mmCIF file of C-alpha atoms in Angstrom:
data_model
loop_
_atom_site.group_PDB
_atom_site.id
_atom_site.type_symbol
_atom_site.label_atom_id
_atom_site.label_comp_id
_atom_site.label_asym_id
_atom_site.label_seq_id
_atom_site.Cartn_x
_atom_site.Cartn_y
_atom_site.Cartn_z
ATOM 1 C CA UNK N 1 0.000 0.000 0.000
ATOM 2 C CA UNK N 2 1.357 3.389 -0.839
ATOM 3 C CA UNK N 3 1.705 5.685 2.424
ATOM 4 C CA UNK N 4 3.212 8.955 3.293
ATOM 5 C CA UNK N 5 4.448 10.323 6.239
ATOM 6 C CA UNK N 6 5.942 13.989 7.906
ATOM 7 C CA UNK N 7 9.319 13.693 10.100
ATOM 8 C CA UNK N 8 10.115 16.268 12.113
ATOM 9 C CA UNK N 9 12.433 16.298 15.065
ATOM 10 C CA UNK N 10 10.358 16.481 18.291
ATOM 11 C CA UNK N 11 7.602 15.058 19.936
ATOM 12 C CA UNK N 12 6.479 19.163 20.137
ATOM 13 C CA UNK N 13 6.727 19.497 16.328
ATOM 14 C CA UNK N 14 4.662 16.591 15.963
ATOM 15 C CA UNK N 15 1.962 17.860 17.992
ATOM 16 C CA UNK N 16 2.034 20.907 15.731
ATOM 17 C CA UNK N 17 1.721 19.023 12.467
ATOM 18 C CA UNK N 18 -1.232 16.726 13.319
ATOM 19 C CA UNK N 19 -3.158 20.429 14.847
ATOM 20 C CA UNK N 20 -2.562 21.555 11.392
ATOM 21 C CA UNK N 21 -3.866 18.887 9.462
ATOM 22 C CA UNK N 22 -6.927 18.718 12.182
ATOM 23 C CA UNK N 23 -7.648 22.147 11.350
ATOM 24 C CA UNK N 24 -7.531 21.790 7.459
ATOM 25 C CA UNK N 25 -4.276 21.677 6.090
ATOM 26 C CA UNK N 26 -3.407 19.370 3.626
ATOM 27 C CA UNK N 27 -0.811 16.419 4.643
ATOM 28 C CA UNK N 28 0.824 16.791 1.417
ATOM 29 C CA UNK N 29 1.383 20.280 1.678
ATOM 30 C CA UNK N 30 2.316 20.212 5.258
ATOM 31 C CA UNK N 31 5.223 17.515 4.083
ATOM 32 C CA UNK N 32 6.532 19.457 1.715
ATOM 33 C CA UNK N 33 6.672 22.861 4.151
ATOM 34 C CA UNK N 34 8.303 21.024 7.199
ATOM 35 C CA UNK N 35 9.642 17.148 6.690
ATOM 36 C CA UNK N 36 12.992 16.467 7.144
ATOM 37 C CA UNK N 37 12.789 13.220 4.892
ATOM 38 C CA UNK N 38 13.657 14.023 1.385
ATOM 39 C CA UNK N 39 9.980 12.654 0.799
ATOM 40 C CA UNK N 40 9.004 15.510 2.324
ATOM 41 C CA UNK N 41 9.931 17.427 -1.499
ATOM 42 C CA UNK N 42 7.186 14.567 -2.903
ATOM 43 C CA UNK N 43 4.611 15.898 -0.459
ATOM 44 C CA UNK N 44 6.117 13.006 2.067
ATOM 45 C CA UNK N 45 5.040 10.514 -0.832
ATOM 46 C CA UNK N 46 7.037 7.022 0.133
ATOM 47 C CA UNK N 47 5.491 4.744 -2.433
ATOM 48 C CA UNK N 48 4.829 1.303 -1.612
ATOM 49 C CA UNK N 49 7.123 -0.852 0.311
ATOM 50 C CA UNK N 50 7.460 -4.277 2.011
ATOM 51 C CA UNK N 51 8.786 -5.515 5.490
ATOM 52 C CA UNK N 52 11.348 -5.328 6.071
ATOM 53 C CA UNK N 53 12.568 -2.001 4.568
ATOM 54 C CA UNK N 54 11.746 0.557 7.372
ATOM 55 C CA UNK N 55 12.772 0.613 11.253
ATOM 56 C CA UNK N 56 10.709 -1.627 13.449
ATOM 57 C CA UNK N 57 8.852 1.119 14.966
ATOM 58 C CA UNK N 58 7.569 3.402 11.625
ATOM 59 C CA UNK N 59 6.939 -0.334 10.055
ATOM 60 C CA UNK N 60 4.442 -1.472 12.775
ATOM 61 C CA UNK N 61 2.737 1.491 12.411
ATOM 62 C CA UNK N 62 2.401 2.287 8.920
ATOM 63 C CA UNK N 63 0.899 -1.455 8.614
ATOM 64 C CA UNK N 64 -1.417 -1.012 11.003
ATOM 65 C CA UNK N 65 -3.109 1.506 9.071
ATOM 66 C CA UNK N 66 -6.229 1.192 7.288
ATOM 67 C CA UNK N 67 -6.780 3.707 3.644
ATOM 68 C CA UNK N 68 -7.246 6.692 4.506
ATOM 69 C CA UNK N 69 -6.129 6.546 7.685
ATOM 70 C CA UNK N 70 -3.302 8.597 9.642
ATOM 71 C CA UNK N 71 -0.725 7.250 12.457
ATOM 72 C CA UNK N 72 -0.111 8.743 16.217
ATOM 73 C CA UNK N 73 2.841 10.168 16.572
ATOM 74 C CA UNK N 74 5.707 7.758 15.797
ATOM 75 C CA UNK N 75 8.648 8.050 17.452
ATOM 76 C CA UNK N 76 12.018 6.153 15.914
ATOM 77 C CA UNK N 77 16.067 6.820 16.208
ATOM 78 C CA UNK N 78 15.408 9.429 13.108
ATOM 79 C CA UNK N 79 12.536 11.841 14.715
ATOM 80 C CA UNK N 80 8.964 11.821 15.069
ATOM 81 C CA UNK N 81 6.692 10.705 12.191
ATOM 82 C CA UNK N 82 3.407 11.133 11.206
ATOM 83 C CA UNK N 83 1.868 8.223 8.785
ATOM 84 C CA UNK N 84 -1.002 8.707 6.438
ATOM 85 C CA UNK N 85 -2.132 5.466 4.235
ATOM 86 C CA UNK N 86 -2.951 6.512 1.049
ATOM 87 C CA UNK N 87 -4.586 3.071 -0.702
#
């Protein structure tokens, strides 16, 4: 399934993001304005992948995703993510 996802550093920035995107603001948009993951240029776009490819934590979550659906905050050795299925 194809999924994006923000990084930022900090549980704080985090917080901030998924306010944002509560209050209308579009994930992609958000992605490309404050990621720190080169996706972030590809509005945080990561394509499909399998297990096996990401760190334990961001894996767990993204799979546990249903479409349309977006992750807690995600914390892993690289920052703090947040997840969004896409299909």
């Amino acid at each position: 399934y194809k999924r994006q996802h923000i990084l930022v550093k900090n549980e704080q920035e985090a917080k901030s993001v998924l306010e944002r995107i509560k209050r209308g603001e579009k994930f992609a948009n958000l992605a490309k304005e404050v990621s720190l993951c080169p996706s972030g240029k590809r509005g945080g776009d990561l394509g499909t992948f399998s297990r096996g490819k990401m760190v334990k934590e961001f894996e767990n979550a993204a799979f546990a995703l249903r479409k349309g659906e977006m992750s807690p905050i995600v914390k892993t050795r690289f920052g703090c993510h947040v997840i969004k299925r896409l299909e």
